[in-house]
Short mmCIF file of C-alpha atoms in Angstrom, two decimals:
data_model
loop_
_atom_site.label_atom_id
_atom_site.label_comp_id
_atom_site.label_asym_id
_atom_site.label_seq_id
_atom_site.Cartn_x
_atom_site.Cartn_y
_atom_site.Cartn_z
CA MET A 1 9.79 79.15 44.36
CA ASP A 2 11.73 77.84 41.36
CA ARG A 3 13.31 80.98 39.91
CA HIS A 4 16.53 82.16 38.31
CA THR A 5 18.19 85.54 38.83
CA LEU A 6 20.09 87.49 36.19
CA SER A 7 22.45 90.30 37.14
CA ASN A 8 25.12 92.52 35.61
CA GLY A 9 25.75 94.79 38.61
CA ARG A 10 23.54 97.64 37.38
CA LEU A 11 20.42 95.71 36.38
CA GLY A 12 18.86 92.60 37.86
CA ALA A 13 15.99 90.37 36.76
CA ALA A 14 14.29 87.30 38.18
CA ILE A 15 12.31 84.75 36.19
CA LYS A 16 10.25 81.94 37.64
CA ALA A 17 9.51 78.56 36.04
CA ASP A 18 5.78 78.94 36.71
CA GLY A 19 4.53 80.68 33.60
CA ALA A 20 8.10 81.62 32.55
CA GLU A 21 7.16 84.90 34.22
CA LEU A 22 9.45 87.85 34.77
CA CYS A 23 8.88 88.64 38.45
CA SER A 24 11.52 91.28 39.23
CA LEU A 25 13.41 93.97 37.35
CA THR A 26 15.75 96.19 39.34
CA LEU A 27 17.96 99.20 38.65
CA ASP A 28 20.75 99.55 41.21
CA GLY A 29 18.65 97.47 43.59
CA ARG A 30 15.46 99.54 43.10
CA GLU A 31 12.45 97.50 41.99
CA LEU A 32 10.68 98.68 38.82
CA LEU A 33 8.23 95.81 38.32
CA TRP A 34 4.89 95.41 40.08
CA GLN A 35 5.19 92.86 42.87
CA ALA A 36 1.88 91.03 42.44
CA GLY A 37 -0.12 92.65 45.22
CA PRO A 38 -3.80 92.13 46.02
CA GLU A 39 -4.94 94.56 43.32
CA TRP A 40 -3.60 92.15 40.66
CA PRO A 41 -1.75 88.94 41.54
CA ARG A 42 0.68 88.77 38.60
CA HIS A 43 3.88 90.48 37.41
CA ALA A 44 4.33 89.93 33.66
CA PRO A 45 2.34 86.91 32.44
CA VAL A 46 2.79 85.30 29.02
CA LEU A 47 -0.47 85.27 27.04
CA PHE A 48 -0.65 82.11 24.91
CA PRO A 49 -2.32 80.64 22.88
CA ILE A 50 -4.86 83.47 23.00
CA VAL A 51 -4.79 87.14 23.94
CA GLY A 52 -7.94 88.33 25.67
CA ARG A 53 -11.13 86.29 25.71
CA LEU A 54 -12.98 84.03 23.28
CA LYS A 55 -16.73 84.39 22.98
CA ASP A 56 -18.29 82.16 25.67
CA ASP A 57 -14.73 81.02 26.49
CA THR A 58 -15.18 78.48 23.69
CA LEU A 59 -12.66 77.36 21.08
CA ARG A 60 -14.19 75.63 18.04
CA HIS A 61 -12.15 73.28 15.87
CA ARG A 62 -13.41 70.70 13.36
CA GLY A 63 -16.78 70.23 14.98
CA GLN A 64 -15.44 70.00 18.54
CA THR A 65 -15.55 72.61 21.28
CA TYR A 66 -12.91 73.26 23.94
CA ARG A 67 -13.02 75.52 26.99
CA MET A 68 -10.33 78.18 26.83
CA THR A 69 -10.39 80.98 29.38
CA GLN A 70 -8.97 84.49 29.14
CA HIS A 71 -5.34 84.79 27.94
CA GLY A 72 -4.91 81.02 27.63
CA PHE A 73 -3.00 78.55 29.78
CA ALA A 74 0.73 79.28 29.40
CA ARG A 75 0.76 81.73 32.32
CA ASP A 76 -0.41 78.91 34.63
CA ARG A 77 1.91 76.15 33.41
CA ARG A 78 5.38 75.27 34.65
CA PHE A 79 8.02 75.71 31.96
CA ALA A 80 11.15 73.57 31.78
CA TRP A 81 14.58 75.17 32.24
CA GLU A 82 16.74 74.67 29.15
CA GLU A 83 19.68 76.96 29.95
CA ARG A 84 20.76 79.22 32.84
CA THR A 85 23.73 81.58 33.09
CA ALA A 86 24.45 84.83 34.94
CA THR A 87 22.86 86.96 32.21
CA LEU A 88 20.67 84.55 30.19
CA CYS A 89 18.06 81.90 30.72
CA ARG A 90 15.89 79.84 28.39
CA LEU A 91 12.67 77.98 29.21
CA SER A 92 10.25 75.88 27.17
CA LEU A 93 6.71 74.56 27.18
CA SER A 94 5.34 71.88 24.83
CA ASP A 95 1.90 70.45 24.28
CA ASP A 96 0.79 67.50 26.39
CA ALA A 97 -2.46 65.75 27.30
CA GLN A 98 -3.52 68.65 29.53
CA THR A 99 -3.00 71.34 26.90
CA ARG A 100 -4.61 69.27 24.14
CA ALA A 101 -7.77 68.98 26.24
CA LEU A 102 -8.01 72.79 25.97
CA TYR A 103 -6.25 73.48 22.69
CA PRO A 104 -6.01 70.62 20.16
CA PHE A 105 -2.73 71.64 18.53
CA ALA A 106 0.90 70.60 18.80
CA PHE A 107 3.27 73.43 19.75
CA ARG A 108 6.55 74.33 21.39
CA LEU A 109 6.99 77.72 23.06
CA GLU A 110 10.45 78.90 24.11
CA LEU A 111 11.29 82.06 26.07
CA ILE A 112 14.82 83.45 26.17
CA PHE A 113 15.64 86.22 28.66
CA GLU A 114 18.94 88.04 28.09
CA LEU A 115 20.27 90.87 30.25
CA ASP A 116 22.82 93.41 29.01
CA ALA A 117 24.18 96.72 30.31
CA GLU A 118 21.15 98.73 29.19
CA GLY A 119 18.18 96.41 29.52
CA LEU A 120 16.45 93.05 29.22
CA THR A 121 15.47 91.39 25.94
CA ILE A 122 12.82 88.65 25.94
CA ARG A 123 12.50 86.49 22.83
CA HIS A 124 9.53 84.16 22.24
CA ARG A 125 9.87 81.32 19.73
CA ILE A 126 6.74 79.46 18.66
CA THR A 127 7.34 76.24 16.72
CA ASN A 128 4.78 73.97 15.06
CA PRO A 129 5.93 70.35 15.43
CA GLY A 130 2.55 69.01 14.32
CA ALA A 131 1.04 67.84 11.04
CA GLU A 132 -1.54 70.63 10.67
CA ALA A 133 -1.33 74.42 10.69
CA LEU A 134 -0.95 76.00 14.12
CA PRO A 135 -3.23 79.01 14.80
CA ALA A 136 -2.24 81.02 17.89
CA SER A 137 -1.87 84.41 19.48
CA LEU A 138 0.91 85.58 21.76
CA GLY A 139 1.05 88.56 24.06
CA VAL A 140 3.16 89.91 26.89
CA HIS A 141 1.83 91.73 29.94
CA PRO A 142 4.62 93.39 31.99
CA ALA A 143 3.36 95.57 34.84
CA PHE A 144 5.57 98.44 35.97
CA LEU A 145 5.25 100.41 39.15
CA TRP A 146 3.00 103.46 38.85
CA PRO A 147 4.27 105.74 40.27
CA LEU A 148 7.77 104.60 39.45
CA GLN A 149 9.13 106.41 42.50
CA GLU A 150 7.53 107.16 45.83
CA GLY A 151 6.32 110.74 46.23
CA ILE A 152 5.84 111.42 42.50
CA PRO A 153 2.19 111.86 41.44
CA LYS A 154 0.77 109.24 39.10
CA GLU A 155 -0.44 111.97 36.76
CA ALA A 156 3.13 113.25 36.31
CA HIS A 157 3.83 110.09 34.29
CA GLU A 158 3.39 109.77 30.55
CA LEU A 159 3.99 107.48 27.60
CA LEU A 160 6.00 108.94 24.73
CA PHE A 161 5.75 106.99 21.47
CA GLU A 162 8.52 107.04 18.87
CA THR A 163 6.14 108.56 16.31
CA ASP A 164 2.68 110.17 16.21
CA GLU A 165 -0.23 107.83 16.93
CA PRO A 166 -3.34 109.46 15.39
CA ALA A 167 -5.27 106.25 14.59
CA PRO A 168 -8.42 105.40 16.55
CA ILE A 169 -8.12 102.95 19.44
CA ARG A 170 -10.18 99.89 20.33
CA ARG A 171 -11.78 98.89 23.61
CA VAL A 172 -13.23 95.70 25.03
CA ASP A 173 -16.83 95.33 26.17
CA GLY A 174 -17.70 92.33 28.34
CA GLY A 175 -14.23 90.97 27.63
CA LEU A 176 -14.74 91.00 23.84
CA LEU A 177 -13.50 93.47 21.24
CA ALA A 178 -16.02 96.30 20.94
CA PRO A 179 -17.29 96.75 17.38
CA GLN A 180 -16.59 100.46 17.00
CA PRO A 181 -13.22 102.20 17.32
CA GLU A 182 -13.01 105.48 19.19
CA PRO A 183 -10.78 108.55 19.07
CA THR A 184 -7.31 108.08 20.46
CA PRO A 185 -6.31 109.74 23.73
CA VAL A 186 -2.73 110.01 22.41
CA GLU A 187 -1.79 113.64 21.76
CA GLY A 188 0.67 113.40 18.87
CA ARG A 189 3.35 111.18 20.38
CA ARG A 190 2.34 111.76 24.01
CA LEU A 191 -0.18 109.93 26.18
CA PRO A 192 -0.66 111.66 29.57
CA LEU A 193 -1.45 109.00 32.15
CA ASN A 194 -4.31 109.06 34.63
CA GLU A 195 -6.56 106.44 36.13
CA ARG A 196 -9.60 107.68 34.16
CA LEU A 197 -8.07 106.22 30.99
CA PHE A 198 -8.93 102.76 32.27
CA THR A 199 -12.56 103.12 33.33
CA ARG A 200 -13.42 101.11 30.20
CA ASP A 201 -10.59 98.61 30.53
CA ALA A 202 -7.50 98.64 28.29
CA VAL A 203 -6.51 101.19 25.68
CA ILE A 204 -5.77 99.11 22.55
CA LEU A 205 -3.69 100.38 19.63
CA ASP A 206 -4.52 97.73 17.07
CA ARG A 207 -1.97 98.89 14.49
CA PRO A 208 0.48 101.25 16.21
CA ALA A 209 2.84 103.14 13.95
CA SER A 210 5.50 102.98 16.67
CA HIS A 211 7.64 100.04 17.68
CA ALA A 212 8.73 101.60 20.97
CA VAL A 213 7.32 103.72 23.79
CA ARG A 214 9.02 105.44 26.73
CA TYR A 215 7.41 105.46 30.17
CA GLY A 216 8.38 107.76 33.00
CA ALA A 217 8.02 111.07 34.85
CA PRO A 218 10.41 113.86 35.83
CA GLY A 219 12.69 112.48 38.53
CA THR A 220 12.11 108.79 37.75
CA PRO A 221 14.02 106.23 35.68
CA ALA A 222 12.95 106.17 32.03
CA ILE A 223 11.71 102.78 30.83
CA THR A 224 11.55 102.15 27.08
CA VAL A 225 9.57 99.15 25.86
CA SER A 226 10.27 98.20 22.24
CA TRP A 227 9.02 95.23 20.23
CA GLU A 228 9.46 93.20 17.05
CA GLY A 229 6.92 90.79 15.54
CA PHE A 230 4.05 91.99 17.69
CA ARG A 231 1.27 93.94 15.93
CA GLU A 232 -0.94 95.43 18.65
CA LEU A 233 -0.27 97.27 21.88
CA GLY A 234 -2.43 97.19 24.98
CA ILE A 235 -2.08 99.69 27.83
CA TRP A 236 -3.88 98.74 31.02
CA SER A 237 -4.30 99.44 34.69
CA LYS A 238 -7.24 99.48 37.07
CA PRO A 239 -9.17 102.72 37.61
CA THR A 240 -9.21 102.15 41.36
CA GLY A 241 -5.82 103.34 42.56
CA ALA A 242 -3.86 100.23 41.61
CA PRO A 243 -0.15 101.17 41.61
CA PHE A 244 0.88 99.55 38.34
CA LEU A 245 0.81 100.21 34.59
CA CYS A 246 0.94 97.44 32.00
CA ILE A 247 2.55 98.04 28.59
CA GLU A 248 1.60 95.01 26.49
CA PRO A 249 2.79 94.15 22.97
CA TRP A 250 0.42 91.58 21.44
CA HIS A 251 -0.05 89.53 18.30
CA GLY A 252 -3.79 89.07 18.55
CA HIS A 253 -6.67 90.38 20.62
CA ALA A 254 -9.98 89.35 22.15
CA SER A 255 -12.61 87.92 19.83
CA PRO A 256 -14.84 90.48 18.17
CA ALA A 257 -18.21 90.52 19.93
CA ASP A 258 -19.96 89.04 16.89
CA PHE A 259 -17.43 86.25 16.17
CA ASP A 260 -18.15 82.64 17.14
CA GLY A 261 -16.70 80.73 14.18
CA GLU A 262 -13.83 78.29 13.84
CA PHE A 263 -10.84 79.24 15.96
CA ALA A 264 -8.54 79.16 12.93
CA ASP A 265 -10.67 81.91 11.35
CA LYS A 266 -10.50 84.22 14.38
CA PRO A 267 -9.13 87.67 13.48
CA GLY A 268 -5.66 88.52 14.77
CA LEU A 269 -4.07 85.06 14.86
CA LEU A 270 -0.70 84.06 13.50
CA HIS A 271 -0.62 80.81 11.49
CA LEU A 272 2.38 78.48 11.38
CA GLU A 273 2.64 75.69 8.86
CA PRO A 274 4.03 72.32 10.03
CA GLY A 275 7.70 72.64 10.90
CA ALA A 276 7.65 76.45 10.90
CA MET A 277 8.95 78.72 13.67
CA ARG A 278 8.11 82.35 14.46
CA GLU A 279 10.05 84.62 16.83
CA LEU A 280 8.51 87.65 18.54
CA SER A 281 10.51 89.75 20.97
CA TYR A 282 10.36 92.76 23.22
CA ARG A 283 12.95 94.71 25.14
CA ILE A 284 12.84 96.73 28.35
CA ALA A 285 15.61 99.37 28.38
CA VAL A 286 16.22 101.40 31.52
CA ALA A 287 17.97 104.77 31.68
#
């Protein structure tokens, strides 16, 4: 497998060229990231150029239709290495004939992974090299071990947001954004974790007040995920005993159930004019 390892003695990370996917994150040699078992075969996929699903898996643009499946194609494409050092690596993906058959827009997507003494920062740069506006969504999908340490109950874990999160949440129904919000399960700043939260798929905070959340349990490392440029946050696992928890900053979401218009009009997208660049980043700090 074509991968690159970052290390500073305390923390380690591994990134593979396929999907520019983070596939390991260790603290003093102890793995913190889900290792792509049979319950879910990924680690931390990049969601681009859509987050979630389009209605009928169909993208409409200027009278043409294109087949675009859930979360887009970036997670299944090989990125090119641009730079590799002991604590940093940079990868890129640009449009080609294969992507344009699915998504008729010019783009360049760069990911920069940088490890420091306290954590890992991942920056995403989307550039529009084309002659028309670029509509896109971008999301990240890191899956952490749940439980974080053997012998600790899953229900001892919680998420602690940096501020209260009283706003209603959203859910998906049949892969599409359900029309009605519902009361949040977050209790002030705290979300107690249990598998029952995910019987109706992800918990979606579509405008979180926080820009960071801490994940952990008594006796485990504390993982803080923080983000800049992303607008939504998805929290997901499977309600069937799967030993992982995904904490997912997004810019965008699945299509509303009643939306089947032009892709450029889809709610939640970012829009880049020709020549423009947008950077979105998130950080995983470990204590």
